[in-house]
mmCIF file with all atom_site columns, C-alpha atoms and ligand atoms in Angstrom:
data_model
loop_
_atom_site.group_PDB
_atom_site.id
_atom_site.type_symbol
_atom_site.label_atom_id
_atom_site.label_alt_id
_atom_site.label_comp_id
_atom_site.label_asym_id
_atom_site.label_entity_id
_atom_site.label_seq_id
_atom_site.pdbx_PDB_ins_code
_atom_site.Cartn_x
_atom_site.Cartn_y
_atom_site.Cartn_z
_atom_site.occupancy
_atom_site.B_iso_or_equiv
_atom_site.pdbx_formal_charge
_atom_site.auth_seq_id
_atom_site.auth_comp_id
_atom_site.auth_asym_id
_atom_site.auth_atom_id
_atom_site.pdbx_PDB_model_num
ATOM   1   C CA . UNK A 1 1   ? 16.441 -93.386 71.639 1.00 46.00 ? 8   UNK A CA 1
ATOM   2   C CA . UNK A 1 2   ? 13.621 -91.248 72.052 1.00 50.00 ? 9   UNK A CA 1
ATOM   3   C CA . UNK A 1 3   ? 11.217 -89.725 69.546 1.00 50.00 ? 10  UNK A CA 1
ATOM   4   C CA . UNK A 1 4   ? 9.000  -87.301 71.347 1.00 49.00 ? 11  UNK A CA 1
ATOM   5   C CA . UNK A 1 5   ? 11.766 -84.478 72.174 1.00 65.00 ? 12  UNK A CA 1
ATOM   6   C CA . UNK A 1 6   ? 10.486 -81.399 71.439 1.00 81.00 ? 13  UNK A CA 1
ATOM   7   C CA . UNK A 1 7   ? 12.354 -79.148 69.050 1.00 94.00 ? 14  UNK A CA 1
ATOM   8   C CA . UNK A 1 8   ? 13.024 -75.891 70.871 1.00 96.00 ? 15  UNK A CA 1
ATOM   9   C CA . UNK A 1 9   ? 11.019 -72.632 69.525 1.00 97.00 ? 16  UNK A CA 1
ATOM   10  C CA . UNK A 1 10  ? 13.704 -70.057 68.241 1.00 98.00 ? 17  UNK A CA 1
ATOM   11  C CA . UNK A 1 11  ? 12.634 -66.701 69.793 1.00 98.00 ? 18  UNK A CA 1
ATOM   12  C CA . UNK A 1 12  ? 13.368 -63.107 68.146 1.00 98.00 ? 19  UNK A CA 1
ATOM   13  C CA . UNK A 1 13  ? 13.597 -60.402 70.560 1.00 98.00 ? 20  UNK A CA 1
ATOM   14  C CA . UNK A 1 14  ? 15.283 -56.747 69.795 1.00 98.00 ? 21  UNK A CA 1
ATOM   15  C CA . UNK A 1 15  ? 14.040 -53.290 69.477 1.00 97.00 ? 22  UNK A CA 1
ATOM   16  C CA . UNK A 1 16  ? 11.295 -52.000 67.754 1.00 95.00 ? 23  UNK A CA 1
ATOM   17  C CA . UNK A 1 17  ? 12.171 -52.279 63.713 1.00 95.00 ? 24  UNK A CA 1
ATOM   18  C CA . UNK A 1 18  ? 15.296 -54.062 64.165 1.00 97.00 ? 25  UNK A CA 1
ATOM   19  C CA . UNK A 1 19  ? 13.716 -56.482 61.901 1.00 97.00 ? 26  UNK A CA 1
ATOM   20  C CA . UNK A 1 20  ? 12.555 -58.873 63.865 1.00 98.00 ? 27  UNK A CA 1
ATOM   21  C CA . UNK A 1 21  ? 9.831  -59.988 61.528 1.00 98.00 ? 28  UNK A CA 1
ATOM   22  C CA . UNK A 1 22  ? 11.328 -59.993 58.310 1.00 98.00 ? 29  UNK A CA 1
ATOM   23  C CA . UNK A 1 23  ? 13.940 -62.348 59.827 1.00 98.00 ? 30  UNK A CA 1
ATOM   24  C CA . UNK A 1 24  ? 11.228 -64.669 61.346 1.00 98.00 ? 31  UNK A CA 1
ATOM   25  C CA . UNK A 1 25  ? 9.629  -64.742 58.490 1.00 98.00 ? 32  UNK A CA 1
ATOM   26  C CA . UNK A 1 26  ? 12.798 -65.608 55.817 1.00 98.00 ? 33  UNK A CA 1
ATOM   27  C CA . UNK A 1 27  ? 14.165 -68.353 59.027 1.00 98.00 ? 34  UNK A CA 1
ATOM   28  C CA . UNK A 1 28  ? 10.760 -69.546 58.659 1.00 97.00 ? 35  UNK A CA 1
ATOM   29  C CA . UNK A 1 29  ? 11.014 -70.293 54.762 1.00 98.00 ? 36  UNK A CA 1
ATOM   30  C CA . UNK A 1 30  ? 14.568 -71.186 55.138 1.00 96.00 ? 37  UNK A CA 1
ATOM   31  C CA . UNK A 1 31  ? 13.785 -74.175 57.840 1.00 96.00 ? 38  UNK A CA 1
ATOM   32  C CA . UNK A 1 32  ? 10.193 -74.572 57.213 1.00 96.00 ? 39  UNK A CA 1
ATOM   33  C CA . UNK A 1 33  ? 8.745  -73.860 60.368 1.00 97.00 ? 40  UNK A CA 1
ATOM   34  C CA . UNK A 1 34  ? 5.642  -72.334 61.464 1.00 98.00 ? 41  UNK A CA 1
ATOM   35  C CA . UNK A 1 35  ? 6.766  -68.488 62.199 1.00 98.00 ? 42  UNK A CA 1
ATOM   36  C CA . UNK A 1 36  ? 4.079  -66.545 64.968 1.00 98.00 ? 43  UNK A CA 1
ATOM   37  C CA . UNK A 1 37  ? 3.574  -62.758 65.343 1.00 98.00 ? 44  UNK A CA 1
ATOM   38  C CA . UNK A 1 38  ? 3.340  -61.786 69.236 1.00 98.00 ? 45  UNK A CA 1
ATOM   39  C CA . UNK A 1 39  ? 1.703  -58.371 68.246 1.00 98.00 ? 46  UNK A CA 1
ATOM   40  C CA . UNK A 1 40  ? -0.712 -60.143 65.501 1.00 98.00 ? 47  UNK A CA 1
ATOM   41  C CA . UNK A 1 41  ? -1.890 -62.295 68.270 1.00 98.00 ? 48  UNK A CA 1
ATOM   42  C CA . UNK A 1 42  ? -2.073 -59.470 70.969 1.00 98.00 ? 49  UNK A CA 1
ATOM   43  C CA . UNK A 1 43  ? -4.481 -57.277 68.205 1.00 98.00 ? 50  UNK A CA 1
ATOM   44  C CA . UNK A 1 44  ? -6.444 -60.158 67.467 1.00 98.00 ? 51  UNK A CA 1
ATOM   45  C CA . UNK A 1 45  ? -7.311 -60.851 70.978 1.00 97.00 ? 52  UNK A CA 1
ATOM   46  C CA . UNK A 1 46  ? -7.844 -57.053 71.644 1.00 97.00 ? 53  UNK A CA 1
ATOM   47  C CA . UNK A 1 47  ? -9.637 -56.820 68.168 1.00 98.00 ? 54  UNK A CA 1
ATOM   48  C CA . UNK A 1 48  ? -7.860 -53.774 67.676 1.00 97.00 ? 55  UNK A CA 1
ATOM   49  C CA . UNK A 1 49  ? -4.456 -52.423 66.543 1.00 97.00 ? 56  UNK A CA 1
ATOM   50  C CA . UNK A 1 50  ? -1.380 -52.299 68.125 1.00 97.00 ? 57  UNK A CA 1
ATOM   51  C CA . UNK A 1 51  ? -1.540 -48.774 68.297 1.00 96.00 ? 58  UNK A CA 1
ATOM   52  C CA . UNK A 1 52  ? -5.354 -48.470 69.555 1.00 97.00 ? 59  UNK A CA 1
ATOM   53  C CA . UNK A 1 53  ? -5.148 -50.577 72.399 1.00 98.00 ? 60  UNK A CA 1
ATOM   54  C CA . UNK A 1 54  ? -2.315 -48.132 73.529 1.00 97.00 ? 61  UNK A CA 1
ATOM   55  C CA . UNK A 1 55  ? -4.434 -45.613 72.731 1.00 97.00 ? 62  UNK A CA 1
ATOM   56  C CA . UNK A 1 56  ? -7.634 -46.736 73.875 1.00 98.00 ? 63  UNK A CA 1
ATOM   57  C CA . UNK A 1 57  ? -6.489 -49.220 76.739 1.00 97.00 ? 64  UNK A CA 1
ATOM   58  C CA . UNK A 1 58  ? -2.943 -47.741 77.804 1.00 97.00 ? 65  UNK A CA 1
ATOM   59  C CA . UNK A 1 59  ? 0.097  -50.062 78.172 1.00 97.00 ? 66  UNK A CA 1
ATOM   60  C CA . UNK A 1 60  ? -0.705 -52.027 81.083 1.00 98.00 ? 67  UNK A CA 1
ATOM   61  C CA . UNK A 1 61  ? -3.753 -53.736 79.266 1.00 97.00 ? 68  UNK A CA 1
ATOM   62  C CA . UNK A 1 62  ? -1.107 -54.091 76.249 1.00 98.00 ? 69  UNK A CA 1
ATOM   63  C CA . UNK A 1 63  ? 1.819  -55.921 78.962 1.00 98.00 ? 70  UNK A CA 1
ATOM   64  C CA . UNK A 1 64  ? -1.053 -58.364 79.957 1.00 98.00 ? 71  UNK A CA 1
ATOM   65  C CA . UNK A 1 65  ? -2.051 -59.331 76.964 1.00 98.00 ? 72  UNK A CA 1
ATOM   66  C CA . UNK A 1 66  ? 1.411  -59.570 75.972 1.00 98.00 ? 73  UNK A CA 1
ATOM   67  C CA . UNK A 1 67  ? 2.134  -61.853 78.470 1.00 98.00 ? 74  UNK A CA 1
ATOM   68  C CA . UNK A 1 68  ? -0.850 -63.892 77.974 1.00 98.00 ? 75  UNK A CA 1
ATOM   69  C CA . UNK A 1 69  ? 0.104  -65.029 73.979 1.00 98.00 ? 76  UNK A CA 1
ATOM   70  C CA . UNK A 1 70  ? 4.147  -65.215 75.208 1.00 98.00 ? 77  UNK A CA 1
ATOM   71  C CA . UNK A 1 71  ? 2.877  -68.144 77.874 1.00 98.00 ? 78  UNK A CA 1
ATOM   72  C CA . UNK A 1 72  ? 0.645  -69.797 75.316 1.00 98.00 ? 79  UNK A CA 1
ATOM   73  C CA . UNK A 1 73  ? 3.301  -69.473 72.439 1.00 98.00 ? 80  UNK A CA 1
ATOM   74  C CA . UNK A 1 74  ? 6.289  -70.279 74.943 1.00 98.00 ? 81  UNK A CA 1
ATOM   75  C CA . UNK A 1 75  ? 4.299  -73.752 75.484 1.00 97.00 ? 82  UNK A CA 1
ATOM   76  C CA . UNK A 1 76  ? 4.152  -74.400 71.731 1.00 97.00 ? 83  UNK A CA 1
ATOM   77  C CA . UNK A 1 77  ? 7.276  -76.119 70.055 1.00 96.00 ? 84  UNK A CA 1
ATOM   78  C CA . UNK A 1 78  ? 9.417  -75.602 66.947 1.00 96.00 ? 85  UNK A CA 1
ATOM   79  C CA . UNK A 1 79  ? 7.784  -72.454 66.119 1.00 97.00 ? 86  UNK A CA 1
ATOM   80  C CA . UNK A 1 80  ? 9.257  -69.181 65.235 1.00 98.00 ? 87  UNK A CA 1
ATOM   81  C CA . UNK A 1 81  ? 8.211  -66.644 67.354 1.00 98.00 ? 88  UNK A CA 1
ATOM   82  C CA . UNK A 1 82  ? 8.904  -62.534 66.546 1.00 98.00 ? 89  UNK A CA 1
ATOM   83  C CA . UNK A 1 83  ? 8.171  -60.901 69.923 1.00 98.00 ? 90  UNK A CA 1
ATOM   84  C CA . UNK A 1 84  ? 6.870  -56.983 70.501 1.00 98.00 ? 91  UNK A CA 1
ATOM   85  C CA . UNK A 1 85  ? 10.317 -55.033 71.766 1.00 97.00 ? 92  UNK A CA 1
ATOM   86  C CA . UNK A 1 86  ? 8.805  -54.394 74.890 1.00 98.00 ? 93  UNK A CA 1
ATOM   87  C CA . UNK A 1 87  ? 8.533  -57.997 75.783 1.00 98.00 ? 94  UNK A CA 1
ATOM   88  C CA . UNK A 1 88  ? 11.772 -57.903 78.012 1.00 98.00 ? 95  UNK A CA 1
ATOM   89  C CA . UNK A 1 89  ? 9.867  -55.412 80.384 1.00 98.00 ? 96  UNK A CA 1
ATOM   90  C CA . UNK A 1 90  ? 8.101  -57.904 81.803 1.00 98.00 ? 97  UNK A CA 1
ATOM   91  C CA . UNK A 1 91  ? 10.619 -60.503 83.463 1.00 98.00 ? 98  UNK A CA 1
ATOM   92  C CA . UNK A 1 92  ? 7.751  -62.954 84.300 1.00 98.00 ? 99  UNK A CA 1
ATOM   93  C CA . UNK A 1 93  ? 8.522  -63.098 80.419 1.00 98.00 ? 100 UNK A CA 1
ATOM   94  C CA . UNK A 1 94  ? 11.362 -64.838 80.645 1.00 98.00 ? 101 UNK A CA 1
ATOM   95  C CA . UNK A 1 95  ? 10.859 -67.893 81.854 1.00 98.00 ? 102 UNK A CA 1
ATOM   96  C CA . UNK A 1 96  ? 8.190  -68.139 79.176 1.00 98.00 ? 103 UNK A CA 1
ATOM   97  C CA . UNK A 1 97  ? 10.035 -67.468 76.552 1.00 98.00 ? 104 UNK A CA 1
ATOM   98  C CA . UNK A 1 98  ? 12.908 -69.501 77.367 1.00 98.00 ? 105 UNK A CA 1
ATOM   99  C CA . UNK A 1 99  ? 10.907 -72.798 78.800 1.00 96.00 ? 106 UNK A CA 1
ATOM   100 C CA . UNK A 1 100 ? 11.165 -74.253 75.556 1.00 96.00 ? 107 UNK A CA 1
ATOM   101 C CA . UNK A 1 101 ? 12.859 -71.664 73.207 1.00 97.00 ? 108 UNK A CA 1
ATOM   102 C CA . UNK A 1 102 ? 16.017 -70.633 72.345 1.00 97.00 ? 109 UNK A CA 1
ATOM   103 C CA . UNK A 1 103 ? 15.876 -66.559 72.089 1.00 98.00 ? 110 UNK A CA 1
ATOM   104 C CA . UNK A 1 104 ? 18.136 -64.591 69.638 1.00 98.00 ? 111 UNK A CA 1
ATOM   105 C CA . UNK A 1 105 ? 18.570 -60.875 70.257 1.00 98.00 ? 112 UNK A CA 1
ATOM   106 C CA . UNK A 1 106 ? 18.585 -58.679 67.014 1.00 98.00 ? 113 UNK A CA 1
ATOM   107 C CA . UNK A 1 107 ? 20.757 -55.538 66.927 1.00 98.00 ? 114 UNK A CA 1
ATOM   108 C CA . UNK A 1 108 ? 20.609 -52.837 64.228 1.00 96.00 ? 115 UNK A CA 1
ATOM   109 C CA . UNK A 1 109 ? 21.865 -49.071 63.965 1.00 95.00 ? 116 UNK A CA 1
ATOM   110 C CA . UNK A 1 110 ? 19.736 -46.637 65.958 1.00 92.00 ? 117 UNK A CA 1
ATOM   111 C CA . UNK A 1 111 ? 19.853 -44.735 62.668 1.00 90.00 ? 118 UNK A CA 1
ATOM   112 C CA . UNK A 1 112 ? 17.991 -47.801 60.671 1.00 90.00 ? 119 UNK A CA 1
ATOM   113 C CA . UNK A 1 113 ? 15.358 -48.162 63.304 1.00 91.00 ? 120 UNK A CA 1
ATOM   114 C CA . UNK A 1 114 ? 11.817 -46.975 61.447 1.00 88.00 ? 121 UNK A CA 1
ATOM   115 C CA . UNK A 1 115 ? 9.191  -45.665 64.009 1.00 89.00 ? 122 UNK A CA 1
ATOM   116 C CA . UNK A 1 116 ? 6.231  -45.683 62.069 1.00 88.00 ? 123 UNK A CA 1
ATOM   117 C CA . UNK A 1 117 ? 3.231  -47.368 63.679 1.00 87.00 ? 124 UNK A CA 1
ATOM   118 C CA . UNK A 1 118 ? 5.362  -47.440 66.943 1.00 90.00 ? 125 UNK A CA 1
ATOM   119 C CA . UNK A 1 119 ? 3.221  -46.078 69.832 1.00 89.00 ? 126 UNK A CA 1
ATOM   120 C CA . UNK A 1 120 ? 6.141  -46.720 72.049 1.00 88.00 ? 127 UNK A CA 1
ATOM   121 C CA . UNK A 1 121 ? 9.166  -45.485 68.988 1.00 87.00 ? 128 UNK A CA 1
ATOM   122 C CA . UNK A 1 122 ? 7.760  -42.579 68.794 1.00 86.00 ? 129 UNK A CA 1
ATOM   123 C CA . UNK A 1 123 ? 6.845  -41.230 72.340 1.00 86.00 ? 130 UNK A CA 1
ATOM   124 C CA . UNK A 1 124 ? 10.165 -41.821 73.529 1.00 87.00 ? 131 UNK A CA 1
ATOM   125 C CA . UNK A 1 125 ? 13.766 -40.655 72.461 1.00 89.00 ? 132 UNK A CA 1
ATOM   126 C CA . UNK A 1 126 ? 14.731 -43.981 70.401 1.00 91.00 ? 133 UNK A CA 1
ATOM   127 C CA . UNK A 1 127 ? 18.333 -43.530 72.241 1.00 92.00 ? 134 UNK A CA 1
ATOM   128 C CA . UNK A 1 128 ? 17.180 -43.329 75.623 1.00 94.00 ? 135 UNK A CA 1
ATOM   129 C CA . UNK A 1 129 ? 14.704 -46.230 74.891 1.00 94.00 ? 136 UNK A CA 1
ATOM   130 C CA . UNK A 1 130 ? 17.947 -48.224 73.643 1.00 94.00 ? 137 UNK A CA 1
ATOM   131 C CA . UNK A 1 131 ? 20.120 -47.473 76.524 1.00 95.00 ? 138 UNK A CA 1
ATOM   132 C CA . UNK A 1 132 ? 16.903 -48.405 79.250 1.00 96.00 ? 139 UNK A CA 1
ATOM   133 C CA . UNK A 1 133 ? 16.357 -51.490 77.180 1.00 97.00 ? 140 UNK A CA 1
ATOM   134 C CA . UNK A 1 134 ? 19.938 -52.728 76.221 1.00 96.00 ? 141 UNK A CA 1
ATOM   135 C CA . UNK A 1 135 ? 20.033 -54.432 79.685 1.00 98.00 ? 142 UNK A CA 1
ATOM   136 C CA . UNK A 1 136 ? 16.771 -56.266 79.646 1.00 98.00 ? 143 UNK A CA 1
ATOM   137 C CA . UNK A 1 137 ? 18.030 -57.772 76.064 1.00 98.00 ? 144 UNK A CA 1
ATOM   138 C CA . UNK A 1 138 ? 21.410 -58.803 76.897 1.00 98.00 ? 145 UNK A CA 1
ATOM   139 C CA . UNK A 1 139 ? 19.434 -60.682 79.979 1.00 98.00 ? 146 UNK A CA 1
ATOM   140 C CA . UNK A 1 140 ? 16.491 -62.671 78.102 1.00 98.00 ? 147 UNK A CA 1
ATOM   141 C CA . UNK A 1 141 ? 19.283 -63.497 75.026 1.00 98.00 ? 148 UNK A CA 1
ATOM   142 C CA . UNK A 1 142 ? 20.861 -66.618 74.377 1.00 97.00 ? 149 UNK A CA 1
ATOM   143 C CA . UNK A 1 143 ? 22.839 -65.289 71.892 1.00 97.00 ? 150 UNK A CA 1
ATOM   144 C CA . UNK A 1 144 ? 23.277 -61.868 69.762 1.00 98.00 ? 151 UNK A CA 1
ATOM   145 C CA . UNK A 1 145 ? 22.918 -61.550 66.420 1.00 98.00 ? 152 UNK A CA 1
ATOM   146 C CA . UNK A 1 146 ? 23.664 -57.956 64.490 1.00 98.00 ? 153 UNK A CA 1
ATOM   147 C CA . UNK A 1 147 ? 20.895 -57.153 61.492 1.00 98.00 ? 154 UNK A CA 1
ATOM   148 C CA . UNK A 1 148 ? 23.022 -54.585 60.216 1.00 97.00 ? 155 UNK A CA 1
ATOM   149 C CA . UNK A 1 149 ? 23.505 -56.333 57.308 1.00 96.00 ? 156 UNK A CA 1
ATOM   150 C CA . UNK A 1 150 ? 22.321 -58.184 54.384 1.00 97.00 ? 157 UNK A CA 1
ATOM   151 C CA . UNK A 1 151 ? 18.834 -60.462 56.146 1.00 97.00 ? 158 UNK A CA 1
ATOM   152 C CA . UNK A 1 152 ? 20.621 -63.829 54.576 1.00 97.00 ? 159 UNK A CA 1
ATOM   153 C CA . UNK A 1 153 ? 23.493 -62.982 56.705 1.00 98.00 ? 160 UNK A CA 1
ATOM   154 C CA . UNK A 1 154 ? 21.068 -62.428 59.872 1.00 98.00 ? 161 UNK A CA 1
ATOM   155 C CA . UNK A 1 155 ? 19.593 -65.689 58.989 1.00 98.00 ? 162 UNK A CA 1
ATOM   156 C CA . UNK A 1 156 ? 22.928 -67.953 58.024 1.00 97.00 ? 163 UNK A CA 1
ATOM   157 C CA . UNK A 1 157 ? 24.269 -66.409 61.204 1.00 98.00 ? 164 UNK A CA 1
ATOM   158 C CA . UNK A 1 158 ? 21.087 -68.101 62.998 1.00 97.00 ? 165 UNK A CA 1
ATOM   159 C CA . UNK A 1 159 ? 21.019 -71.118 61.661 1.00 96.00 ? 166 UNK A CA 1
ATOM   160 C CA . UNK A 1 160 ? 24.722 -72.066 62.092 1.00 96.00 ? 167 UNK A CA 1
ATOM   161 C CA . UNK A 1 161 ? 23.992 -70.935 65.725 1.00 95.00 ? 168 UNK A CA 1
ATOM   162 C CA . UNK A 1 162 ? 21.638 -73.696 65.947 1.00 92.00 ? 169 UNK A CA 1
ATOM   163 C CA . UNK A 1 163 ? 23.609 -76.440 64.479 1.00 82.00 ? 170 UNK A CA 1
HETATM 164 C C1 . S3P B 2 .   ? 6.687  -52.177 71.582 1.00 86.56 ? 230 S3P B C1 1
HETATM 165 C C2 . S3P B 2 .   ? 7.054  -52.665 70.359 1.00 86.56 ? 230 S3P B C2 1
HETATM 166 C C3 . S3P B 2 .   ? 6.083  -53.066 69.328 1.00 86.56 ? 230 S3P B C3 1
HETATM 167 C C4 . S3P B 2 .   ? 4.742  -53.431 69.947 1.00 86.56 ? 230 S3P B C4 1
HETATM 168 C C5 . S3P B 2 .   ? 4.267  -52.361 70.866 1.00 86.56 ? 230 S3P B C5 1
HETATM 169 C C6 . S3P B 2 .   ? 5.256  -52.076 71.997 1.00 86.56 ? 230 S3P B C6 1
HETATM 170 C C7 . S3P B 2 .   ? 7.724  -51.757 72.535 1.00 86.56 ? 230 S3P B C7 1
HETATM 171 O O1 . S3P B 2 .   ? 6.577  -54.157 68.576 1.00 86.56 ? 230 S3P B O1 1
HETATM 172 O O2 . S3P B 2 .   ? 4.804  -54.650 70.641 1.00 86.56 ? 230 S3P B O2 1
HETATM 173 O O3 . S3P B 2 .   ? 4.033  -51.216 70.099 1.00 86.56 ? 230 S3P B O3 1
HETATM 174 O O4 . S3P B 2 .   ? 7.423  -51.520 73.722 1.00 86.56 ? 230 S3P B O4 1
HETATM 175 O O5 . S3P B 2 .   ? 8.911  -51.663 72.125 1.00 86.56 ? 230 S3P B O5 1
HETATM 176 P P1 . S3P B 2 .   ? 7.799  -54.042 67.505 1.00 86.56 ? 230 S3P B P1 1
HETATM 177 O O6 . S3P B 2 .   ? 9.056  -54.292 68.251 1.00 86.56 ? 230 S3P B O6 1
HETATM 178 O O7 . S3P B 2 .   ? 7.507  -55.119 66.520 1.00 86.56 ? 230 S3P B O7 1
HETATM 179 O O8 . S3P B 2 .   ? 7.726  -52.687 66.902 1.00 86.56 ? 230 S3P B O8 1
#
């Protein structure tokens, strides 16, 4: 039997405020494992905010970056990783993500989605945004999981989907 398997990351993708990183974050208490921020990453590198280096650098410089922490991440192992909602843009993503992960798509009501702090929320019609990106999600997912409820729900439904 072999010990050096790697345990599979567990990937959160989903539109902006679905609530991708309060679920990372409670999965990560709940199965103690190391839980990474795409966009804290991204700003670090850039030494700016999220919102600046759209502002100061434009998109493009944002979807390179992007990429860059996704393929360093994607490498890493048993990590929980909450992803910007714009990382299914980029289908060079995918096989990063999914090398060694195992990527859950979050759904919430358009209603519930905040904007705030959202270059990308709030220079686009949140519907039309939905219906370009539904698409790209249902391709990069694994499995869907709704966040319309109660987050323990979200992350019971996620862990029984890894058993
Ligand atoms: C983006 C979503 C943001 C962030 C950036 C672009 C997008 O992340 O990566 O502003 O294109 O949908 P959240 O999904 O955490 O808001």
């Amino acid at each position: 039997r072999t010990v050096n398997h790697r345990l599979r990351n567990i990937i959160l993708i989903g539109m902006p405020g679905s609530g991708k990183s309060a679920v990372a974050a409670a999965l990560g208490k709940a199965l103690g494992r190391e839980v990474v921020e795409a966009d804290e990453l991204i700003s670090q590198r850039a030494g700016m905010s999220i919102p600046e280096i759209f502002a100061r650098s434009g998109e493009e410089t944002f979807r390179k970056l992007e990429t860059e922490v996704l393929a360093e991440q994607g490498k890493r192992s048993g990590i929980i990783l909450s992803t910007g909602g714009g990382c299914v843009t980029r289908p060079e993503n995918y096989p990063l993500l999914h090398q060694n992960g195992t990527i859950f798509r979050l759904t919430r009501d358009l209603a519930k989605l905040p904007t705030e702090g959202r270059p990308i929320s709030q220079a686009t019609d949140l519907a039309q945004l939905c219906a370009r990106r539904e698409p790209l999600y249902r391709r990069f997912a694994d499995g869907t999981v709704s966040n319309d409820g109660a987050l323990e729900v979200t992350v019971q439904t996620i862990k029984e989907a890894l058993l």
